[in-house]
PDB file of N, CA and C in Angstrom:
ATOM      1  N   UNK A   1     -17.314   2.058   2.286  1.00 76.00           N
ATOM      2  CA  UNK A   1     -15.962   2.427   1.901  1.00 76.00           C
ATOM      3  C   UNK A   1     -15.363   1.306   1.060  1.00 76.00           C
ATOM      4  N   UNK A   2     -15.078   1.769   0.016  1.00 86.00           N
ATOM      5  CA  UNK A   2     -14.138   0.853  -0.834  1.00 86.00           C
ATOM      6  C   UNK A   2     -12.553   0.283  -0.220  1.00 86.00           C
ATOM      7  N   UNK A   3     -12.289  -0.955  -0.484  1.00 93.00           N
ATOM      8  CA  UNK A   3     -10.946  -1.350  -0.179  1.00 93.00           C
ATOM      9  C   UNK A   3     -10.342  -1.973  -1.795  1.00 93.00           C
ATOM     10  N   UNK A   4      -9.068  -1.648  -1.492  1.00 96.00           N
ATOM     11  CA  UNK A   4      -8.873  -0.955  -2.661  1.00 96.00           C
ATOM     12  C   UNK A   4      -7.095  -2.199  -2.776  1.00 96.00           C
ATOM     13  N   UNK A   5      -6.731  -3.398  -3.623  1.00 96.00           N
ATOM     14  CA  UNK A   5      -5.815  -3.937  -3.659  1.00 96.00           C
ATOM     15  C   UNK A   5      -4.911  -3.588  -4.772  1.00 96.00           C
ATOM     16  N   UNK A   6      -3.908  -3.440  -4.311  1.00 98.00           N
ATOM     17  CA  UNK A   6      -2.507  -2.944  -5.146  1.00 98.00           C
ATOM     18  C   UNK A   6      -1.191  -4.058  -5.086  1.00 98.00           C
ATOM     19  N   UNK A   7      -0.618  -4.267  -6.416  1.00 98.00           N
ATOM     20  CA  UNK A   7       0.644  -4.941  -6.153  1.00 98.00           C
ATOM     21  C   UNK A   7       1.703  -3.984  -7.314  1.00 98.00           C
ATOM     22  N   UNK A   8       2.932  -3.668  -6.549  1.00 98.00           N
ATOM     23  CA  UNK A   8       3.702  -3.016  -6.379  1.00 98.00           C
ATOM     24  C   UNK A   8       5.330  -3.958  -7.274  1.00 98.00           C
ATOM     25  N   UNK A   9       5.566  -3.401  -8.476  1.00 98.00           N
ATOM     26  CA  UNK A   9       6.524  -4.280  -8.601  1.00 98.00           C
ATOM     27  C   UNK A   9       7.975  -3.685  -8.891  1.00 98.00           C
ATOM     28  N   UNK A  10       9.231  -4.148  -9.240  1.00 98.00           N
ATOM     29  CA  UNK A  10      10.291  -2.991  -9.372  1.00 98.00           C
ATOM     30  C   UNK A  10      11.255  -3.482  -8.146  1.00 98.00           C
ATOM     31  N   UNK A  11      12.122  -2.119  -8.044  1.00 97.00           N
ATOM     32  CA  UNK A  11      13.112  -2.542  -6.928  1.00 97.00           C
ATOM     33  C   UNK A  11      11.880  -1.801  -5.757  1.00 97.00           C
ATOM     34  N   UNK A  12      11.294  -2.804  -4.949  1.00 97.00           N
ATOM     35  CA  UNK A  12      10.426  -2.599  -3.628  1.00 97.00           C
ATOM     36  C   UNK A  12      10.584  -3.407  -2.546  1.00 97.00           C
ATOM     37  N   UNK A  13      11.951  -4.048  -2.510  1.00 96.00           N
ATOM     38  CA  UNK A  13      11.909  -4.698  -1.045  1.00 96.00           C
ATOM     39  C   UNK A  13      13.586  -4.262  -1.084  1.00 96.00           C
ATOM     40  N   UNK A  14      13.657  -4.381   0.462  1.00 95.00           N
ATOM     41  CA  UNK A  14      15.301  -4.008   0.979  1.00 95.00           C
ATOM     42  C   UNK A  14      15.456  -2.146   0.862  1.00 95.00           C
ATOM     43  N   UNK A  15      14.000  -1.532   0.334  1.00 96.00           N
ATOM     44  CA  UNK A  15      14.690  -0.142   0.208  1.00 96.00           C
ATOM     45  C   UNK A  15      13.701   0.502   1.420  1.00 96.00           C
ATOM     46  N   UNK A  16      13.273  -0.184   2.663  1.00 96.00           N
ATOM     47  CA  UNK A  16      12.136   0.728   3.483  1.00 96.00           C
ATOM     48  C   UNK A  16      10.541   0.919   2.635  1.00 96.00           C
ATOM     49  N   UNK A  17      10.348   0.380   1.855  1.00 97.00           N
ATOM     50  CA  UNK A  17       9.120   0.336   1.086  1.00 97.00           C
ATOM     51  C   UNK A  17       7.699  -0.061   2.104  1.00 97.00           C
ATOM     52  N   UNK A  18       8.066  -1.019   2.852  1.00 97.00           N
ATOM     53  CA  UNK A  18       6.746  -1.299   3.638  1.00 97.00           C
ATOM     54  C   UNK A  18       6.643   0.174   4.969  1.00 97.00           C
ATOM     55  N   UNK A  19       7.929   0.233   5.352  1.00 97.00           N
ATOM     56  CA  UNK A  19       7.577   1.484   6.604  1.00 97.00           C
ATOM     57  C   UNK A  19       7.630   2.141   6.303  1.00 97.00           C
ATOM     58  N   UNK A  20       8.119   3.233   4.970  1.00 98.00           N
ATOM     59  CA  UNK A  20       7.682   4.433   4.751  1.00 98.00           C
ATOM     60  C   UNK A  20       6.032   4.390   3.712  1.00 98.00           C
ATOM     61  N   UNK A  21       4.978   3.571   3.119  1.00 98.00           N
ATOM     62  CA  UNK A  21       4.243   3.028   2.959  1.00 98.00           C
ATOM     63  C   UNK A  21       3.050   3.209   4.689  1.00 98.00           C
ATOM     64  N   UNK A  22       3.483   2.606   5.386  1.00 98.00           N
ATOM     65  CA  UNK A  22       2.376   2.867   7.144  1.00 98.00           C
ATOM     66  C   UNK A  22       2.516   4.361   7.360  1.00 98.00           C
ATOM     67  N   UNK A  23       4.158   4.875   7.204  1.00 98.00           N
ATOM     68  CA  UNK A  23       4.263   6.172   7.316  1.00 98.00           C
ATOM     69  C   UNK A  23       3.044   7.226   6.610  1.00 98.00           C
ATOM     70  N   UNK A  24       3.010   6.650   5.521  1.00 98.00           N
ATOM     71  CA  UNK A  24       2.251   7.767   4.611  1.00 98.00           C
ATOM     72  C   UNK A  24       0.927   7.542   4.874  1.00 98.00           C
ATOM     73  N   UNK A  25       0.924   6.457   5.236  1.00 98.00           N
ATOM     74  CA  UNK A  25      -0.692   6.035   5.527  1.00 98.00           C
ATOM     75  C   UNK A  25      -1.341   6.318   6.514  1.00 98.00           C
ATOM     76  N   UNK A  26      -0.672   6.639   7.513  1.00 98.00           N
ATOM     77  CA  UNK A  26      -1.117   7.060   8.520  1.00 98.00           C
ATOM     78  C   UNK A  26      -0.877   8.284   8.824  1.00 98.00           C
ATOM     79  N   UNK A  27      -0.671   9.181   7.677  1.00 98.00           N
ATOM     80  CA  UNK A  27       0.123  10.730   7.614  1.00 98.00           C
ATOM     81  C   UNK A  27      -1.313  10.780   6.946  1.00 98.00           C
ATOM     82  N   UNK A  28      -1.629  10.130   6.234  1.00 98.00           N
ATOM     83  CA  UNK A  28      -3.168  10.724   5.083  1.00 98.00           C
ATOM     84  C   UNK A  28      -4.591  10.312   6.011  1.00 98.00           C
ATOM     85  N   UNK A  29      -4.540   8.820   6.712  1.00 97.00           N
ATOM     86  CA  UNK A  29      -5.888   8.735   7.229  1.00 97.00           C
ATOM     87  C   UNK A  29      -6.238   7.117   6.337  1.00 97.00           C
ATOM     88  N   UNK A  30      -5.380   6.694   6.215  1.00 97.00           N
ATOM     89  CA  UNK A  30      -5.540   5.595   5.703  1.00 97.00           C
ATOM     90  C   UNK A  30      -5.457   4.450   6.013  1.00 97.00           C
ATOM     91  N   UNK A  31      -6.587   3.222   6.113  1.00 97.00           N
ATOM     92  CA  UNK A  31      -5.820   1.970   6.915  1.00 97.00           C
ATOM     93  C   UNK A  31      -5.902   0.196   6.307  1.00 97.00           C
ATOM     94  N   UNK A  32      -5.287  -0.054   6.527  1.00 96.00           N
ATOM     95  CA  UNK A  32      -5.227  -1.255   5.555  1.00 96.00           C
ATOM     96  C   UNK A  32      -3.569  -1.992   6.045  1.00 96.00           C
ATOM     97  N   UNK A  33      -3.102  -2.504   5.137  1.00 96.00           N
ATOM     98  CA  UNK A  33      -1.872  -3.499   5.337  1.00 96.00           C
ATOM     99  C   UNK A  33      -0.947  -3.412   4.433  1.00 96.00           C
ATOM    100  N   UNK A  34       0.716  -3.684   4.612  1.00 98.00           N
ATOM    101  CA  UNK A  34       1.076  -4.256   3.203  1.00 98.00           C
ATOM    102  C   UNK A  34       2.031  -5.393   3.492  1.00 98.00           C
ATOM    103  N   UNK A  35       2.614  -5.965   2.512  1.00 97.00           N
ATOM    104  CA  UNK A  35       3.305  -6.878   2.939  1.00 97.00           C
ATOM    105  C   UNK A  35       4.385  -7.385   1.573  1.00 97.00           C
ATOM    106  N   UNK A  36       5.357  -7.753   1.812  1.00 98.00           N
ATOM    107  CA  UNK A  36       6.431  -8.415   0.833  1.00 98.00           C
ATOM    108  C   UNK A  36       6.108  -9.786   0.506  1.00 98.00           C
ATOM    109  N   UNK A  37       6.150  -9.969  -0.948  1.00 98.00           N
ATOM    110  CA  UNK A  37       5.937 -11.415  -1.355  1.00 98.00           C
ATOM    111  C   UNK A  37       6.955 -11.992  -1.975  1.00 98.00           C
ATOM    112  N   UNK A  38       7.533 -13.112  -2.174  1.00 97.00           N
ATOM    113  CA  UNK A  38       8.288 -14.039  -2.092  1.00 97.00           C
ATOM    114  C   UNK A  38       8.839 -13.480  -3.741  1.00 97.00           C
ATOM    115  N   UNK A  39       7.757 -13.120  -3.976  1.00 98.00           N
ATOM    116  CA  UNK A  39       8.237 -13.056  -6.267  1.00 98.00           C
ATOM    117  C   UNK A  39       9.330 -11.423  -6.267  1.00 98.00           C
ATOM    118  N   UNK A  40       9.466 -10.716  -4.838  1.00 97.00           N
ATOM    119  CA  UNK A  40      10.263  -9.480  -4.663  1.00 97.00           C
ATOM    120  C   UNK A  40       8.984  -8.279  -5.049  1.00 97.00           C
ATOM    121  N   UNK A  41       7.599  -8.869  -5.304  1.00 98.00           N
ATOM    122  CA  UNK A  41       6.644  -7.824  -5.366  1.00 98.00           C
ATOM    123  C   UNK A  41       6.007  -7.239  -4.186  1.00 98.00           C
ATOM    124  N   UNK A  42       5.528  -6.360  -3.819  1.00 98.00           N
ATOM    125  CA  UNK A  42       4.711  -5.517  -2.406  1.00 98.00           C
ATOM    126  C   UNK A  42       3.561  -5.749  -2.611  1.00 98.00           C
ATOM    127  N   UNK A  43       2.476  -5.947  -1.930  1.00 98.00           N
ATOM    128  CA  UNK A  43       0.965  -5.794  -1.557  1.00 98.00           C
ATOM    129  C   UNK A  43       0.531  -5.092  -0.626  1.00 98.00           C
ATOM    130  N   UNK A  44      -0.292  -4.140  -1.169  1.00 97.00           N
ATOM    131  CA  UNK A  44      -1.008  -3.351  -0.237  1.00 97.00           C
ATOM    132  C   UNK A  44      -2.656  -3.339  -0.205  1.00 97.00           C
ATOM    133  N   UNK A  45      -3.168  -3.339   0.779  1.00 96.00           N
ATOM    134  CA  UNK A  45      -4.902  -3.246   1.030  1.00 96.00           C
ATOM    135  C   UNK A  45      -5.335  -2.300   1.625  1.00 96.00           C
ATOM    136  N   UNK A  46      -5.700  -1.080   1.136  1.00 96.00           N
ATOM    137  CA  UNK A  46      -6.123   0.144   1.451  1.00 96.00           C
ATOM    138  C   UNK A  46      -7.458   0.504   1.658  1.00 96.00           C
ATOM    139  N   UNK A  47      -7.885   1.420   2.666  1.00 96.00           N
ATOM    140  CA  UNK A  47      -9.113   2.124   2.413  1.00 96.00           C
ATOM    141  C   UNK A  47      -9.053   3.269   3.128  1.00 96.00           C
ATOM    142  N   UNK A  48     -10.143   4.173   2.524  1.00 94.00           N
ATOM    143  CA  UNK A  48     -10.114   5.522   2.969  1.00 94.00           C
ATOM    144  C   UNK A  48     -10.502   6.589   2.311  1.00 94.00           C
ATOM    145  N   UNK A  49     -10.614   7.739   2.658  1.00 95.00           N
ATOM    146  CA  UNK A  49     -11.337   8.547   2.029  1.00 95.00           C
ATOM    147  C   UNK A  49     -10.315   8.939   0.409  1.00 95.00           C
ATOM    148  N   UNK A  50     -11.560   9.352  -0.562  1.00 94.00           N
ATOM    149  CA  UNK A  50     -11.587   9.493  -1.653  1.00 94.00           C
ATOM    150  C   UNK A  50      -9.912  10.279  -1.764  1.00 94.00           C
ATOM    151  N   UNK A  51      -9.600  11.823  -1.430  1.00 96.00           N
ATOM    152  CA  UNK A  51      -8.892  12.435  -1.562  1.00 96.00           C
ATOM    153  C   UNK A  51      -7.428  11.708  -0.635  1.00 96.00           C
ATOM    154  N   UNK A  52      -7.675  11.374   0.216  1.00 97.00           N
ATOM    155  CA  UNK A  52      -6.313  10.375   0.664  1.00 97.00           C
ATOM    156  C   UNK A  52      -6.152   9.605  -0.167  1.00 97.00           C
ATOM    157  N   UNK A  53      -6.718   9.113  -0.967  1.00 96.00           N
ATOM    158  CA  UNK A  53      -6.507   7.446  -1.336  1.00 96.00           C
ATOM    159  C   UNK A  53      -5.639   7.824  -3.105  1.00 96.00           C
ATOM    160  N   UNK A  54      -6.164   8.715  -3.415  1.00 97.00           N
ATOM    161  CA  UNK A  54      -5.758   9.590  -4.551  1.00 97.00           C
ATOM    162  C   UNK A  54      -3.974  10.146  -4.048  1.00 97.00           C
ATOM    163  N   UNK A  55      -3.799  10.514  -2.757  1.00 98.00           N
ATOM    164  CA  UNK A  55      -2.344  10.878  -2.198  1.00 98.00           C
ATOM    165  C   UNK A  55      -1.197   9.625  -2.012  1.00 98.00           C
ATOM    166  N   UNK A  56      -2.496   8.589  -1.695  1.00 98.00           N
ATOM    167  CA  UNK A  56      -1.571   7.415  -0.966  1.00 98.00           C
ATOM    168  C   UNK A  56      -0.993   6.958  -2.540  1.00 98.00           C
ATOM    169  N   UNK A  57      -2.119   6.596  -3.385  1.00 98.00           N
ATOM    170  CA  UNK A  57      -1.392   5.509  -4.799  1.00 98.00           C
ATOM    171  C   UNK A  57      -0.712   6.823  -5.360  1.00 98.00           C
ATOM    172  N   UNK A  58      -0.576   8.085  -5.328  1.00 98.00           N
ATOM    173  CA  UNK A  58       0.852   8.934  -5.411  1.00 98.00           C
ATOM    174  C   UNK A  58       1.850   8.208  -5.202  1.00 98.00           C
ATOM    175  N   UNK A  59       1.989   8.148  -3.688  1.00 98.00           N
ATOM    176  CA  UNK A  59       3.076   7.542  -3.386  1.00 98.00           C
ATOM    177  C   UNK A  59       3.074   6.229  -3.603  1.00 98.00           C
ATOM    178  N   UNK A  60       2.485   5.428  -3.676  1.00 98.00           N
ATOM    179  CA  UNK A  60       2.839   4.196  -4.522  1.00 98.00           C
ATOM    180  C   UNK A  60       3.433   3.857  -5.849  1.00 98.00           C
ATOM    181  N   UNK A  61       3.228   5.060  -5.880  1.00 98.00           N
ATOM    182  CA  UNK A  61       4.202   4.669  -7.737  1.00 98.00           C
ATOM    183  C   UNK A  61       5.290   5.349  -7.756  1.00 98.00           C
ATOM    184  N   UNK A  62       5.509   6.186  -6.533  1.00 96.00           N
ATOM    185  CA  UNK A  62       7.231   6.711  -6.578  1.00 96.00           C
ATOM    186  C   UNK A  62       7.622   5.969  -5.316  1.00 96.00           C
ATOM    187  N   UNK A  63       7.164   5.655  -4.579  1.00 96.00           N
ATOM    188  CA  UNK A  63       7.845   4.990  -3.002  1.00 96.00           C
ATOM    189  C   UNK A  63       8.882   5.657  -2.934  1.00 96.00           C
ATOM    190  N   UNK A  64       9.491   5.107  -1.564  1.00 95.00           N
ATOM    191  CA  UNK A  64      10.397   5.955  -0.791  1.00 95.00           C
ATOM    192  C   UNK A  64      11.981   6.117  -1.574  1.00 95.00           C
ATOM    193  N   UNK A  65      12.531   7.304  -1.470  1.00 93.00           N
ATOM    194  CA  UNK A  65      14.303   7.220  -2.000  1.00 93.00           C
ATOM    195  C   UNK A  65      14.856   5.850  -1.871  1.00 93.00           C
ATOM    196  N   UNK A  66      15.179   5.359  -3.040  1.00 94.00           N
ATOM    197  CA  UNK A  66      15.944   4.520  -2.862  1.00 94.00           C
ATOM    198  C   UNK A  66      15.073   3.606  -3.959  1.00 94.00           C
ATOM    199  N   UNK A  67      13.767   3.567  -3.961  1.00 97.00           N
ATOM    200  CA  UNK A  67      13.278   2.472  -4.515  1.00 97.00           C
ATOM    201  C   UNK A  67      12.550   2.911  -6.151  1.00 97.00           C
ATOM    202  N   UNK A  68      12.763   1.910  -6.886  1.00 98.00           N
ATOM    203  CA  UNK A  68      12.353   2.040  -8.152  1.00 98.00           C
ATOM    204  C   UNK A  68      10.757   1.532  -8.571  1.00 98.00           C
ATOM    205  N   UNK A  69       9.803   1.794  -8.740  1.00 98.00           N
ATOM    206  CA  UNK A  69       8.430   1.520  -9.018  1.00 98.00           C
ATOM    207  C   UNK A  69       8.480   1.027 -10.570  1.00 98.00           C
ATOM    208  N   UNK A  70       8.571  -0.153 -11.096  1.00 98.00           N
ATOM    209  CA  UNK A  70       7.837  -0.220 -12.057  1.00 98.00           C
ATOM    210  C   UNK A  70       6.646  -0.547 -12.803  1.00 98.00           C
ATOM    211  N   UNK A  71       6.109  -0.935 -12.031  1.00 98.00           N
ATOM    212  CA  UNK A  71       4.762  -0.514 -11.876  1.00 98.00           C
ATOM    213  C   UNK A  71       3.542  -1.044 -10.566  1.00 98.00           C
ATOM    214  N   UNK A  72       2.596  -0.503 -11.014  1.00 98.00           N
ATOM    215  CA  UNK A  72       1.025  -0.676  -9.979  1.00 98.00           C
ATOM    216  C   UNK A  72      -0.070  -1.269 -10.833  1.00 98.00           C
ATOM    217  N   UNK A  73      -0.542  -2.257  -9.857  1.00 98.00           N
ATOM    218  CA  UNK A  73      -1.663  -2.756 -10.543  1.00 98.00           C
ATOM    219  C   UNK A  73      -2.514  -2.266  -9.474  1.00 98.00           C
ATOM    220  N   UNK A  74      -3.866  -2.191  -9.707  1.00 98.00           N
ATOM    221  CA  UNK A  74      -4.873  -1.742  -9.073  1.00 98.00           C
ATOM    222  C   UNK A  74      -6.112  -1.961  -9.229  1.00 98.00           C
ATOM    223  N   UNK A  75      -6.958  -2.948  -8.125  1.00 96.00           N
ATOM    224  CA  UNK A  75      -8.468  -3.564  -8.030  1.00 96.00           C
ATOM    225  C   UNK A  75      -8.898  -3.136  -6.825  1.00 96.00           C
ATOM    226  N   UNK A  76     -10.538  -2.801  -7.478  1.00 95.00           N
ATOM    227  CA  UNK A  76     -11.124  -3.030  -6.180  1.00 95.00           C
ATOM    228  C   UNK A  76     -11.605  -4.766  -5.675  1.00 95.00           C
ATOM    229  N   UNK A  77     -11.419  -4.795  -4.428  1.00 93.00           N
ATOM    230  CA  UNK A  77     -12.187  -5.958  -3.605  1.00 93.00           C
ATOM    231  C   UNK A  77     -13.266  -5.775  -3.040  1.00 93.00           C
ATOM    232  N   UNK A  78     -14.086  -6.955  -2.722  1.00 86.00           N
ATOM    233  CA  UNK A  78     -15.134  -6.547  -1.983  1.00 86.00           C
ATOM    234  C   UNK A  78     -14.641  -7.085  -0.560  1.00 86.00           C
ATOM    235  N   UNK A  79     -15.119  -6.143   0.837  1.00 72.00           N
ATOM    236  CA  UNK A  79     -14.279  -5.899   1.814  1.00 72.00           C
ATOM    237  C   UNK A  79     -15.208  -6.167   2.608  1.00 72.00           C
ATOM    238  N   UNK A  80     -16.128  -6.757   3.621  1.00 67.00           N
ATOM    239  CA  UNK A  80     -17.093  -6.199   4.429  1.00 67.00           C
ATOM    240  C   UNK A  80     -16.457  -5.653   5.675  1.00 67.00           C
ATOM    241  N   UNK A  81     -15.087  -5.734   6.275  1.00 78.00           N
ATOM    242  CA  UNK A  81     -14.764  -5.458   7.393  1.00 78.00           C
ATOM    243  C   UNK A  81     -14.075  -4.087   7.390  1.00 78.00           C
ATOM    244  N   UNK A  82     -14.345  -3.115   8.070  1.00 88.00           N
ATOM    245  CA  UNK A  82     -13.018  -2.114   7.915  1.00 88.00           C
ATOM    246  C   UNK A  82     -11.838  -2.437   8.224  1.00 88.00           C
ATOM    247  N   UNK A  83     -10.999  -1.881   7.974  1.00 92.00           N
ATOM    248  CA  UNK A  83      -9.569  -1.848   8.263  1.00 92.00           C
ATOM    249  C   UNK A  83      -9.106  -0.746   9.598  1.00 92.00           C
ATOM    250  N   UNK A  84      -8.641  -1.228  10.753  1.00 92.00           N
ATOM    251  CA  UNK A  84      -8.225  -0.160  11.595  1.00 92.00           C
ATOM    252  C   UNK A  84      -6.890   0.124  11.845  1.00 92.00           C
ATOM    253  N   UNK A  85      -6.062   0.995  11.415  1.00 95.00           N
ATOM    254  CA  UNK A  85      -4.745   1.526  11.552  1.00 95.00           C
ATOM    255  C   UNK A  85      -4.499   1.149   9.956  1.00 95.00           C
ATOM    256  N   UNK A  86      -2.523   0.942  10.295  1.00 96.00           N
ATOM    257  CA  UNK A  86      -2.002   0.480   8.986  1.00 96.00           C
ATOM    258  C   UNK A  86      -1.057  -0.176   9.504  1.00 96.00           C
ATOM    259  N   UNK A  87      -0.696  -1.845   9.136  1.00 96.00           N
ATOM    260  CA  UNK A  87      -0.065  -2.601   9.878  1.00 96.00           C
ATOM    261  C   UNK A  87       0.903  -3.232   8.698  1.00 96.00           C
ATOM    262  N   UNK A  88       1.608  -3.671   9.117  1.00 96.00           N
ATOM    263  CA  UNK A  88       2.774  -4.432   8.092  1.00 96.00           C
ATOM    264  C   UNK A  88       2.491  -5.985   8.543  1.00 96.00           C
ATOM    265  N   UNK A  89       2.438  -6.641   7.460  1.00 91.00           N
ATOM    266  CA  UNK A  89       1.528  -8.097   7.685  1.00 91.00           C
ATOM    267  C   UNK A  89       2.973  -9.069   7.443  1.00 91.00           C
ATOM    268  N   UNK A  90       2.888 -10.253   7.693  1.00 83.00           N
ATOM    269  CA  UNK A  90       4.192 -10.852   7.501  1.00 83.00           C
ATOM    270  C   UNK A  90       3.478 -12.341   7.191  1.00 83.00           C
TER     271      UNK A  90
END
């Protein structure tokens, strides 16, 4: 399984971006992390099946009401561990 790193930039902190983000992720089957960085950008580390993962970076580029996406960057990593659940990292 691919793990899959995203950074998230725009208005994405102060609008619920990280918990509606676990929300969706764990609504699709997805598990990995995200977390707020100091520059006001989001990080997320995803994995999961093909057709979730296609739903989840959906919602990564509109995030939740309130928040503005301007844009997604998107790499793969090399991962050897799975990811279990979806946790908010601090």
């Amino acid at each position: 399984m691919k793990t899959f790193h995203y950074m998230i930039s725009g208005l994405v902190q102060g609008v619920c971006f990280r918990s509606y983000t676990v929300r969706e992720a764990e609504r699709l089957g997805v598990s990995g992390t995200v977390r707020n960085l100091s520059n006001g950008d989001v990080e997320v580390f995803a994995q999961g099946e093909a057709a979730a993962m296609a739903s989840f970076e959906q919602f990564l580029h509109t995030g939740p009401r309130g928040a503005r996406v301007d844009g997604v960057v998107k790499e793969v990593v090399d991962q050897v561990e799975e990811y279990r659940g979806f946790d908010i990292s601090w």
